[in-house]
Coordinates of C-alpha atoms in Angstrom, one line a residue:
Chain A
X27 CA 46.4 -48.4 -6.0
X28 CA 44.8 -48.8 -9.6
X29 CA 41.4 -48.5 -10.4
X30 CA 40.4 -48.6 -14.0
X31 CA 37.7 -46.9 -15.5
X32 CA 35.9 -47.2 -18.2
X33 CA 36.5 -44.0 -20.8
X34 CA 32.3 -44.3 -21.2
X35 CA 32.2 -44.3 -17.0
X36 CA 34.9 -41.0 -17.0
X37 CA 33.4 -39.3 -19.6
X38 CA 29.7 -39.5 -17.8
X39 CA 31.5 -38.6 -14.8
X40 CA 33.0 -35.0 -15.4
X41 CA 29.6 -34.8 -17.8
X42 CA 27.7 -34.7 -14.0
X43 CA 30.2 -32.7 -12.5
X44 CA 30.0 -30.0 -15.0
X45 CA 26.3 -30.3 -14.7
X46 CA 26.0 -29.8 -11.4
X47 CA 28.4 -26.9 -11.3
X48 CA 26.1 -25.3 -13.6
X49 CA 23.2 -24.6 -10.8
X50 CA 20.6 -22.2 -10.5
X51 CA 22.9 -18.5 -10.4
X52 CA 21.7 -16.2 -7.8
X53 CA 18.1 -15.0 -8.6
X54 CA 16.3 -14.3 -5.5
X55 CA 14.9 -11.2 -3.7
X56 CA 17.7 -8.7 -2.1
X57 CA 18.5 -10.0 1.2
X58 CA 18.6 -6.8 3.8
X59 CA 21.0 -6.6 6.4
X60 CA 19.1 -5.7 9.5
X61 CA 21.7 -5.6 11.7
X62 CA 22.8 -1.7 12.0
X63 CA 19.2 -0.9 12.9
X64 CA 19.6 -2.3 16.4
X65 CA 15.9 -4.1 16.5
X66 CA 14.6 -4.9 19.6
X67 CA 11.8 -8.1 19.4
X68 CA 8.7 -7.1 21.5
X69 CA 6.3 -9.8 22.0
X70 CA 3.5 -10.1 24.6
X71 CA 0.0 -11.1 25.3
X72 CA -2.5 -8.1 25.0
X73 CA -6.0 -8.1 27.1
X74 CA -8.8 -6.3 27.5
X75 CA -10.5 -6.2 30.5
X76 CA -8.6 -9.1 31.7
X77 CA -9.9 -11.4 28.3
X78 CA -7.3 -12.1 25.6
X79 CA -7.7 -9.8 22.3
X80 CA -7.8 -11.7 19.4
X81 CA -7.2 -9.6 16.0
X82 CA -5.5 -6.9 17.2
X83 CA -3.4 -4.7 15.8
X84 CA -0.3 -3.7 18.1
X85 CA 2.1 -0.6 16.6
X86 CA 5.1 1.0 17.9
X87 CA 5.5 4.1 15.2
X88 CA 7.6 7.4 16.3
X89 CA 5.3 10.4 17.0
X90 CA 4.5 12.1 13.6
X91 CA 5.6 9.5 11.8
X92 CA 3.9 6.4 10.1
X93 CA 6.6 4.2 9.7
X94 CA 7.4 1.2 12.8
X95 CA 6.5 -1.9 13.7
X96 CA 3.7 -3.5 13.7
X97 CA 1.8 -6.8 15.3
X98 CA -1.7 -8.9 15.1
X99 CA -2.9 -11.0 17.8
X100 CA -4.0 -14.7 17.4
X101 CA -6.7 -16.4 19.3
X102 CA -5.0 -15.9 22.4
X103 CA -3.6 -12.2 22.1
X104 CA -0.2 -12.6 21.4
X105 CA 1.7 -10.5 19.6
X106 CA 5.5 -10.0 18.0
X107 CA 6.1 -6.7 16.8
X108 CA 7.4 -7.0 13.4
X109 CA 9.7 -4.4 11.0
X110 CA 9.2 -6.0 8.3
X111 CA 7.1 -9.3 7.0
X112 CA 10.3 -11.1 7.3
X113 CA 12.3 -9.9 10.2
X114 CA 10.6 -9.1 13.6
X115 CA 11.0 -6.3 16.2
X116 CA 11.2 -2.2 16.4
X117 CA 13.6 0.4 16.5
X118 CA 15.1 1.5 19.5
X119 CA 13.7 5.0 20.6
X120 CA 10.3 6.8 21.5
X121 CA 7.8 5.0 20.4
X122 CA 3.8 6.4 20.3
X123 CA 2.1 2.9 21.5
X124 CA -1.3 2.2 20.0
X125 CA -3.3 -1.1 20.1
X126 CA -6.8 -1.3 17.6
X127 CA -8.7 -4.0 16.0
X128 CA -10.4 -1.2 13.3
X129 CA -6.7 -0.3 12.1
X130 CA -5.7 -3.0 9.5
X131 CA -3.6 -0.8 7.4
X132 CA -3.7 0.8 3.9
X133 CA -4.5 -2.7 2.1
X134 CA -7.3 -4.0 4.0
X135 CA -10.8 -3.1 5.0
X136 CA -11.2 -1.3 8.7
X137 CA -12.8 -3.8 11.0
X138 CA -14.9 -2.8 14.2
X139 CA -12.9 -1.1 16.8
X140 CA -13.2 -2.9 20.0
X141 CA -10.8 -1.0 22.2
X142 CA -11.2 2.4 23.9
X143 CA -10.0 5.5 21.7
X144 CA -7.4 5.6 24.5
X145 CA -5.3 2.9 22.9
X146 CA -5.3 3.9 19.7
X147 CA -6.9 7.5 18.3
X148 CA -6.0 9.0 21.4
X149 CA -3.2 7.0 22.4
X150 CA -1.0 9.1 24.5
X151 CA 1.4 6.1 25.3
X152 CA 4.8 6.6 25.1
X153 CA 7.6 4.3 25.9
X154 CA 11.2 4.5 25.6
X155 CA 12.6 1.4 22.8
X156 CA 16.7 0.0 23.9
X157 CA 18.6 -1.2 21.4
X158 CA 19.5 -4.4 20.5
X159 CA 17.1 -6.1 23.3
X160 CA 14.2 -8.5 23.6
X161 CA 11.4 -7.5 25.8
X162 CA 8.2 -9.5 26.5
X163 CA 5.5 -7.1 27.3
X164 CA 1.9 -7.9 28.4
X165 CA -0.5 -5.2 27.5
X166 CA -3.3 -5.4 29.9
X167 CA -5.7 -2.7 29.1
X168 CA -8.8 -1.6 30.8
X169 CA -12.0 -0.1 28.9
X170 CA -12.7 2.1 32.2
X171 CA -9.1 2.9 33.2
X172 CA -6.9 4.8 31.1
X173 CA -3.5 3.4 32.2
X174 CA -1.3 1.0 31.0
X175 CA 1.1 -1.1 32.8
X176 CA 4.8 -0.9 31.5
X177 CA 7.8 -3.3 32.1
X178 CA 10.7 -2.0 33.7
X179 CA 13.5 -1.6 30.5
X180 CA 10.2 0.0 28.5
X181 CA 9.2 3.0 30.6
X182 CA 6.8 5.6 30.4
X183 CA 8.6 8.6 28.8
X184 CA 6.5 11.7 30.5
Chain B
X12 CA 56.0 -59.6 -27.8
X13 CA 53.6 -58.3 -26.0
X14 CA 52.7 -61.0 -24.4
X15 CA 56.0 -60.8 -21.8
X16 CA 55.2 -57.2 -21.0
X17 CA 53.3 -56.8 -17.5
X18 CA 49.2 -55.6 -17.3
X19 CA 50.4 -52.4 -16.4
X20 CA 51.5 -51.9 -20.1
X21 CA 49.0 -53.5 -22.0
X22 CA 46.6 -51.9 -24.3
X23 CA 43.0 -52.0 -22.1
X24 CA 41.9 -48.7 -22.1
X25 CA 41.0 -46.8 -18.8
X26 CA 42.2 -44.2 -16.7
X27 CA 44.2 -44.1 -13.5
X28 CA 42.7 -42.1 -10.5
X29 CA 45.7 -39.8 -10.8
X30 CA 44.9 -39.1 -14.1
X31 CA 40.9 -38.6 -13.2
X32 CA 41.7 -37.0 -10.3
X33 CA 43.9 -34.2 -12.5
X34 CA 41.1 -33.6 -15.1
X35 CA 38.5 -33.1 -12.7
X36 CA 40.6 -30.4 -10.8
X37 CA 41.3 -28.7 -13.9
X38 CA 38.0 -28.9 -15.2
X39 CA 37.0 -27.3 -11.4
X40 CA 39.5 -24.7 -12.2
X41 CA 38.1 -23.9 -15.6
X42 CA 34.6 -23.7 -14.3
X43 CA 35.3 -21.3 -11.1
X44 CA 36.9 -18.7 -13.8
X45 CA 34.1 -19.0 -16.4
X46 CA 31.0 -19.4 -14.6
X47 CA 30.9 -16.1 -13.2
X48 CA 31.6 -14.2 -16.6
X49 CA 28.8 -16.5 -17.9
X50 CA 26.3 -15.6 -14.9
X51 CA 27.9 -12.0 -15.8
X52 CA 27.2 -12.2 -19.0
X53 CA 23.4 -13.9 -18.9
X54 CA 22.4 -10.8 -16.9
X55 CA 23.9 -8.6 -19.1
X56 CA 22.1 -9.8 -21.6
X57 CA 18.5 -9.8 -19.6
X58 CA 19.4 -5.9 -18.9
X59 CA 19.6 -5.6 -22.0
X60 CA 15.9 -6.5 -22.5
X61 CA 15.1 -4.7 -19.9
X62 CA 16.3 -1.5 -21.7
X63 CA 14.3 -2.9 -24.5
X64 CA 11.1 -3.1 -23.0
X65 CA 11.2 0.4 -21.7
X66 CA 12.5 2.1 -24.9
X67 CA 9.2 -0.3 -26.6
X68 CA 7.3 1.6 -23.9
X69 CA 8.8 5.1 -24.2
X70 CA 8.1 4.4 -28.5
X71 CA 4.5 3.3 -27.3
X72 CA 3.8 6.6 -24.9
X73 CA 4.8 8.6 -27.7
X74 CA 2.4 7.7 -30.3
X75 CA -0.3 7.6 -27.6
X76 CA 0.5 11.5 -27.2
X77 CA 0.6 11.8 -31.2
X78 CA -3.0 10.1 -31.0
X79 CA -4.2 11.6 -28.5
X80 CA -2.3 14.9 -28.1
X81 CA -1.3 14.1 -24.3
X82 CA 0.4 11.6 -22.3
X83 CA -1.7 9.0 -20.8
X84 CA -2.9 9.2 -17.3
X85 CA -1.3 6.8 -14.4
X86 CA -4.1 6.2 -13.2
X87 CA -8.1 6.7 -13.5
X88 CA -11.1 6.6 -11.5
X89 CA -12.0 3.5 -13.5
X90 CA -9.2 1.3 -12.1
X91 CA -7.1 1.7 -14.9
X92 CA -3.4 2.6 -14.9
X93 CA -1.2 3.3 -17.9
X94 CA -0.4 0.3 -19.1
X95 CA -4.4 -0.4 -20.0
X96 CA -4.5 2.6 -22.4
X97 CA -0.8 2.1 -24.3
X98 CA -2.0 -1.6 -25.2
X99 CA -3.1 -0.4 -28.9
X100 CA 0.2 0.7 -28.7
X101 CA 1.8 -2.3 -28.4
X102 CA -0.4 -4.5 -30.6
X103 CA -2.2 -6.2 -27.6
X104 CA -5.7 -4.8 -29.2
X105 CA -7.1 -7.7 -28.4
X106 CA -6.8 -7.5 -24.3
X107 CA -7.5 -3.6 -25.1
X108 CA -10.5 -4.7 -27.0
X109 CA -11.5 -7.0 -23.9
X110 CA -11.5 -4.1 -21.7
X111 CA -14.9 -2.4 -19.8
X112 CA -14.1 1.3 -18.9
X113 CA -17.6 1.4 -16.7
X114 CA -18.4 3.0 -13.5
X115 CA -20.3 0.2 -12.3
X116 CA -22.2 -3.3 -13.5
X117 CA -20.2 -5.8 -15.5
X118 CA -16.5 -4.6 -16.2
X119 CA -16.2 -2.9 -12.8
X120 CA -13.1 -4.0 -10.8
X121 CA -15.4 -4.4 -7.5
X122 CA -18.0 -6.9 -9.6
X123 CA -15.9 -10.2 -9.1
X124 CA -18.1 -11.7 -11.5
X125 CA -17.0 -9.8 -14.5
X126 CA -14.9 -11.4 -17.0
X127 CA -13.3 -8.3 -19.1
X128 CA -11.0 -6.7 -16.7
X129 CA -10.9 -9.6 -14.4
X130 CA -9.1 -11.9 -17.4
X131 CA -7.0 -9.3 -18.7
X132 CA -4.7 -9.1 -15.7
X133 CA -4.2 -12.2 -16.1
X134 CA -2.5 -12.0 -19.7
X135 CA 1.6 -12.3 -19.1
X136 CA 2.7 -9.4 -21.2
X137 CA 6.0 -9.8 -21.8
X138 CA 6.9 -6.2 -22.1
X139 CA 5.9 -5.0 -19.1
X140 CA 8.2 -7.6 -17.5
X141 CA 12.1 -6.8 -16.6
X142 CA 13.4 -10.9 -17.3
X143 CA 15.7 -10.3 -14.3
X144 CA 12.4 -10.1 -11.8
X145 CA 12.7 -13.0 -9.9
X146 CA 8.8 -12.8 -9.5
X147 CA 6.3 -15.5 -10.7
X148 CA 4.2 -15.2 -14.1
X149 CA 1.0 -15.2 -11.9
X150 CA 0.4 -14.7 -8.6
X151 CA -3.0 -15.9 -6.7
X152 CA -4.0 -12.8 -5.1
X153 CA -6.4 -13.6 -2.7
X154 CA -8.1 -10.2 -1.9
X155 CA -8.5 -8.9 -5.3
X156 CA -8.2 -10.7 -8.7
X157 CA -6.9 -14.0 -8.8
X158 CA -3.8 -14.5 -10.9
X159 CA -2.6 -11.2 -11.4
X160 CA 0.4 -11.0 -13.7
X161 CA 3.4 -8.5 -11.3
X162 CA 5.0 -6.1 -13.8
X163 CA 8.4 -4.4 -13.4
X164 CA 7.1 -1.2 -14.9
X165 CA 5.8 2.4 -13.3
X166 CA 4.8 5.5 -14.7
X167 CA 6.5 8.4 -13.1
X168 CA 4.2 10.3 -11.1
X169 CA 5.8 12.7 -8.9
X170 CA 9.4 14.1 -7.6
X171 CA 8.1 14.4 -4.3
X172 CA 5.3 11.8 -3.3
X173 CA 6.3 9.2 -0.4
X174 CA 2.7 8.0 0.7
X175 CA 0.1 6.6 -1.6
X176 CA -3.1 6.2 0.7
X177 CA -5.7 8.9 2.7
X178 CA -5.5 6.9 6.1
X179 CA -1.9 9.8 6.7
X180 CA -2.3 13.3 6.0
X181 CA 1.4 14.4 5.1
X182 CA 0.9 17.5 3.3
X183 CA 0.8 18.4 -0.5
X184 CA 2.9 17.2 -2.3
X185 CA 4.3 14.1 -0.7
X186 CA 0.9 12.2 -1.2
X187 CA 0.4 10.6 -4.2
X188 CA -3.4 11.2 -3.9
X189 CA -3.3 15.1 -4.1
X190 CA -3.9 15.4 -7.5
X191 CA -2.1 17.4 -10.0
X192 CA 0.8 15.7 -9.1
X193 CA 4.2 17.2 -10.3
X194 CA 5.8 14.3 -12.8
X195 CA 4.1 13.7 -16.2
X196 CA 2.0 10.3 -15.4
X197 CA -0.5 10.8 -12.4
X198 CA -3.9 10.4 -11.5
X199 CA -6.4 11.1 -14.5
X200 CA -4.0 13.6 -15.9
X201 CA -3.1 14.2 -19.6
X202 CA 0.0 16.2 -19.6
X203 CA 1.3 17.4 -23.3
X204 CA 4.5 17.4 -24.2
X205 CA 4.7 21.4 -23.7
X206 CA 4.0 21.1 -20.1
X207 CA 7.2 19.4 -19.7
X208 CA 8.9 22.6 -19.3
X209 CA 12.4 21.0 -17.5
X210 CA 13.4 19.1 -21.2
X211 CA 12.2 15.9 -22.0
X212 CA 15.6 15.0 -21.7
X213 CA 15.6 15.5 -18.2
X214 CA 11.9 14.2 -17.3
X215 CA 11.5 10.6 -16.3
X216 CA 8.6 9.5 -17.9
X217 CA 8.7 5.0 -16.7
X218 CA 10.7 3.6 -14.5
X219 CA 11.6 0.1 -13.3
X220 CA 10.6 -1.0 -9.8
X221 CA 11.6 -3.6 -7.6
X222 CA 8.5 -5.5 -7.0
X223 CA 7.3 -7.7 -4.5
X224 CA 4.0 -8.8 -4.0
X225 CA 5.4 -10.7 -0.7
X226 CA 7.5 -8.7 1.2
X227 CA 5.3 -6.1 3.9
X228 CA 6.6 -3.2 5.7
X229 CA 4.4 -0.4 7.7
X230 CA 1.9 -3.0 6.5
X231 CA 2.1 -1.7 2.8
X232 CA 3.9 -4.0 -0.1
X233 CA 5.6 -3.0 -2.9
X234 CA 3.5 -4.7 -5.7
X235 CA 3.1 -3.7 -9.1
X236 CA 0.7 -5.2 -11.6
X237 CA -0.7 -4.0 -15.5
X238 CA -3.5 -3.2 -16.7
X239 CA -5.7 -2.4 -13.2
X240 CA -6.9 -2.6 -9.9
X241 CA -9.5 -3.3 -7.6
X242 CA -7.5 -1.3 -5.2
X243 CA -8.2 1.8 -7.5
X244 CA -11.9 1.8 -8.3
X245 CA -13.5 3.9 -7.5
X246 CA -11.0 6.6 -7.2
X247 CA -13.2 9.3 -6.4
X248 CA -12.1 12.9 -7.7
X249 CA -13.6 16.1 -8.7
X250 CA -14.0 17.5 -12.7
X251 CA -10.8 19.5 -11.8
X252 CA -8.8 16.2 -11.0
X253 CA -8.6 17.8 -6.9
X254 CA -9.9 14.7 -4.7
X255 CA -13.3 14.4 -3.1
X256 CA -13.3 14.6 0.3
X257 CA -13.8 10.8 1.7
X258 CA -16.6 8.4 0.2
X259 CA -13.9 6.2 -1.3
X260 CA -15.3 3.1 -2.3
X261 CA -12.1 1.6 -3.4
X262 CA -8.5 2.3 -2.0
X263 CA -5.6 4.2 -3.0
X264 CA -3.2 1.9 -4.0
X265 CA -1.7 4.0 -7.0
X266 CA 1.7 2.7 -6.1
X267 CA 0.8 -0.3 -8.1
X268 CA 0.8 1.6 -11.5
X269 CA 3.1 4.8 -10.6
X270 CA 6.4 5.3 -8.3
X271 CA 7.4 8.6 -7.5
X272 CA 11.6 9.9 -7.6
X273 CA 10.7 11.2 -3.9
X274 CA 11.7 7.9 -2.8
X275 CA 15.3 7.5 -3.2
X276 CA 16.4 4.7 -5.8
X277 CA 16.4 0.8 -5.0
X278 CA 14.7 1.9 -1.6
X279 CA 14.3 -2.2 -1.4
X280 CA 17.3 -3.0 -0.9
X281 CA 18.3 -1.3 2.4
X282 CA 16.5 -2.1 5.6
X283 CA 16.6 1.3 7.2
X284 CA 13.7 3.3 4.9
X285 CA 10.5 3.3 5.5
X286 CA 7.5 0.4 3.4
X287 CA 6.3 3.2 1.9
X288 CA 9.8 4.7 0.5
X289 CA 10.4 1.2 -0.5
X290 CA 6.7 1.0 -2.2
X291 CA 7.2 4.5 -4.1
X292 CA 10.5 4.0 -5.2
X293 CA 12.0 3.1 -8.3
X294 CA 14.5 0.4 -8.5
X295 CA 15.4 -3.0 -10.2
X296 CA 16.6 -6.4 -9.4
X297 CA 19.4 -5.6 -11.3
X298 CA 22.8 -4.4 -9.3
X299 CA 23.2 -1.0 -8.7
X300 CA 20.8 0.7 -10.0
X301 CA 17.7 0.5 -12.3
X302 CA 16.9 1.6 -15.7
X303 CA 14.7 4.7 -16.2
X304 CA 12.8 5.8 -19.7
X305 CA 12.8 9.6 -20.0
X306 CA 10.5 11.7 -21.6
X307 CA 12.8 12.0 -24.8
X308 CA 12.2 8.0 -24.9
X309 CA 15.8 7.5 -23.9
X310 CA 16.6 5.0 -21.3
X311 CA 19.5 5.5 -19.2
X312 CA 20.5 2.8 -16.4
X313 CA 20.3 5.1 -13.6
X314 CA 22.8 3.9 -10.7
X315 CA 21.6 4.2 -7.1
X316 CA 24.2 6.5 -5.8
X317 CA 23.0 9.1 -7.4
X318 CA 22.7 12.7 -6.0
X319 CA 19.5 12.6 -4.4
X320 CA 18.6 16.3 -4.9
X321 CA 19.3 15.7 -8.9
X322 CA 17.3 12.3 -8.8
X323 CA 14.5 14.2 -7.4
X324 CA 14.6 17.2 -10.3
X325 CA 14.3 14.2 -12.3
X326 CA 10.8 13.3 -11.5
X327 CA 9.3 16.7 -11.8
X328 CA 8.5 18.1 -15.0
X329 CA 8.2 21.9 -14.4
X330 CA 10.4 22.3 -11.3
X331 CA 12.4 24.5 -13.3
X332 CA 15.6 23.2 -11.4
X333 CA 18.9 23.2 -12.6
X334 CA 20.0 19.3 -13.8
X335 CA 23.6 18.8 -14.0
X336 CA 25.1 15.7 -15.5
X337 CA 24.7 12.5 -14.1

């Protein structure tokens, strides 16, 4: 059981080790801890008049506030609610439900509203948020009809 | 005589794996105590900087005022924050020089072919740049100017504000856009040093920020940048520095040249506030706390567990408030 090394070989050898124990420190953006907020992921498929709606802002904010979560559809109107650009879903509680393709936020142009002033403006839907859930909601809304269907955990707080 | 003795004792040089095996752990040892203090000490030395840059800053806002008899604005309805009319300040007269404070035609934010303004947020300007911001040098920003250069700096605008933009209608003095604001450093404003009636001691005058040009929250991002903004121009206000009602044909984002003490400190760091707390707020990607410039030109490392009623007193510079110790 004896190997010999060369000094030349050691030397290079704890030379690498040290090296590599010398690494990048930690220098990267503050890493939030999400957990106490009890999120709740909400995705779905929004439609109007029974067509998918692409570009579609979907928002779950508190009344009189400005601050929730927030979605855009694709191509084939899904949506996932987002808290933030790097963790999905939305706080548990009564949430003012709106859905608008004008709406882009603070940081981008308006586009051209496509969905009744019901939905959005005007929106008068309210759901109740649980905590720590998941929840896939399909938003089927109706340019004639002002109702909006609602799952069974998210109901209709009237 | 050698010649009778076994290998074992010979004189070829070499190690045993024991004996490898023993340095490397105590090497190990050695670097799990040191690295740390190292890592400790690197940062220590890059806040130190960082209180550099804003006591350059603080220096640099004072002779503005001895020029000009006023602090700068934070921002203008040309575009411009703070950090555009301090250059001469800081020897950068050549990006100054480079500068077109127009309305409109070439050296307007919204003319993408302009070369002046466009170019000059490009510049890395070392000052305005904490070395602990773990943020690119550029950053291709697709919507507005390419390569914009993020900067750790604010001017302090407010001890109140929370929202930046016209889309919400909070009231008074929480919006950033209602205009005179109550800290030194706000939209088109030119506050002397005898309006600072609370003690330049006790006034913040810059602050660091937290920025980050990625992260989005309530669909607003906490991105700071010197020199301009398209997001600015045209900020549309009256003679008397009150807003015009609508007719914007730029946006609001003042939160990229100012952040207001209404927002408590390192906002960023904790999930439960709001984007736009975390978008106002001062803060630093330094632990604990950030480093502030007062009005004085002192620079105190200010430590996020401050009293929040006190950190708000701060920001304002006529509250009239009692400041205790901190």
């Amino acid at each position: 059981m004896m190997i010999r090394l060369s000094a030349r070989f050691a030397h290079s050898l704890l030379s690498l080790l040290a090296i590599l124990c010398f690494g990048c420190g930690p220098n990267s953006t503050a890493k939030l801890s999400y957990d106490s907020l009890g999120l709740t992921e909400v995705t779905g498929v929004v439609r109007l008049d029974g067509e998918p709606l692409e570009g579609a802002t979907v928002s779950m904010v508190p009344e009189g506030s400005f601050s929730g979560s927030f979605g855009t559809t694709d191509a084939s109107g899904k949506y996932r609610l987002m808290y933030t650009s790097e963790k999905s879903g939305v706080t548990p509680g009564v949430k003012i439900v709106r859905v608008s393709t004008a709406d882009k936020g603070a940081e981008s142009a308006p586009g051209k509203e496509r969905v009744p002033s019901k939905y959005n403006s005007k929106s008068t839907m309210k759901v109740v948020v649980p905590a720590n859930s998941s929840l896939e909601w399909n938003i089927e809304l109706d340019s004639s009809n002002g109702k909006v269907n609602a799952p069974e955990v998210i109901k209709e707080d009237r | 005589m050698s010649l009778n003795l076994p290998p074992r004792y010979s004189h070829k040089t070499g190690f045993t794996l024991i004996e490898l095996l023993v340095v490397i752990a105590i090497i190990a040892v050695l670097v799990a105590i040191l690295l740390p203090a190292v890592q400790q000490a690197r940062e220590a030395a890059r806040r130190t900087t960082c209180r550099n840059n804003l006591k350059q800053l603080g220096i640099a806002m004072h002779n503005y005022h001895d020029t000009h008899n006023a602090f700068t604005f934070g921002w203008n309805q040309h575009g411009f924050g703070w950090s555009a009319m301090i250059l001469p300040q800081i020897e950068m007269n050549n990006v100054y020089d480079r500068l077109h404070f127009r309305e409109s035609g070439p050296g307007n934010w919204n003319n993408l072919g302009s070369a002046g303004n466009q170019t000059a947020v490009g510049i890395v300007i070392t000052v305005f740049r904490c070395p602990t911001m773990a943020q690119p040098e550029t950053i291709y920003d697709t919507n507005h100017q390419t390569d914009r250069v993020p900067a750790s700096y604010r001017a302090c605008a407010s001890g109140t504000a929370i929202y930046d933009w016209d889309n919400y209608t909070p009231s008074g003095e929480e919006w950033l856009y209602n205009s005179p604001q109550n800290g030194i450093c706000y939209g088109a404003s030119a506050t002397n040093m005898r309006d600072i009636t609370d003690g330049t001691s006790n006034t913040v005058l810059i602050g660091e920020s937290y920025t980050d040009p990625v992260f989005v929250q309530d669909r607003v991002t906490p991105d700071v940048w010197t020199i301009g903004s398209f997001q600015i121009d045209a900020w549309d206000i009256n003679a008397d520095g009150t807003p015009t009602s609508g007719a914007l044909s730029g946006s609001n984002e003042f939160t990229e040249f100012v952040g207001s003490m209404g927002a408590p400190m390192n906002s960023r760091k904790f999930a439960s506030t709001s984007g736009f707390q975390k978008q106002a707020a001062f803060g630093s990607y330094h632990v604990g706390g950030g480093n502030l410039a007062f009005a004085d030109g002192a620079v105190r490392f200010v430590s996020e567990n401050v009293d929040f009623e006190l950190y708000k007193r701060l920001g304002t510079k006529s509250g009239g408030e009692v400041i205790s110790d901190f």
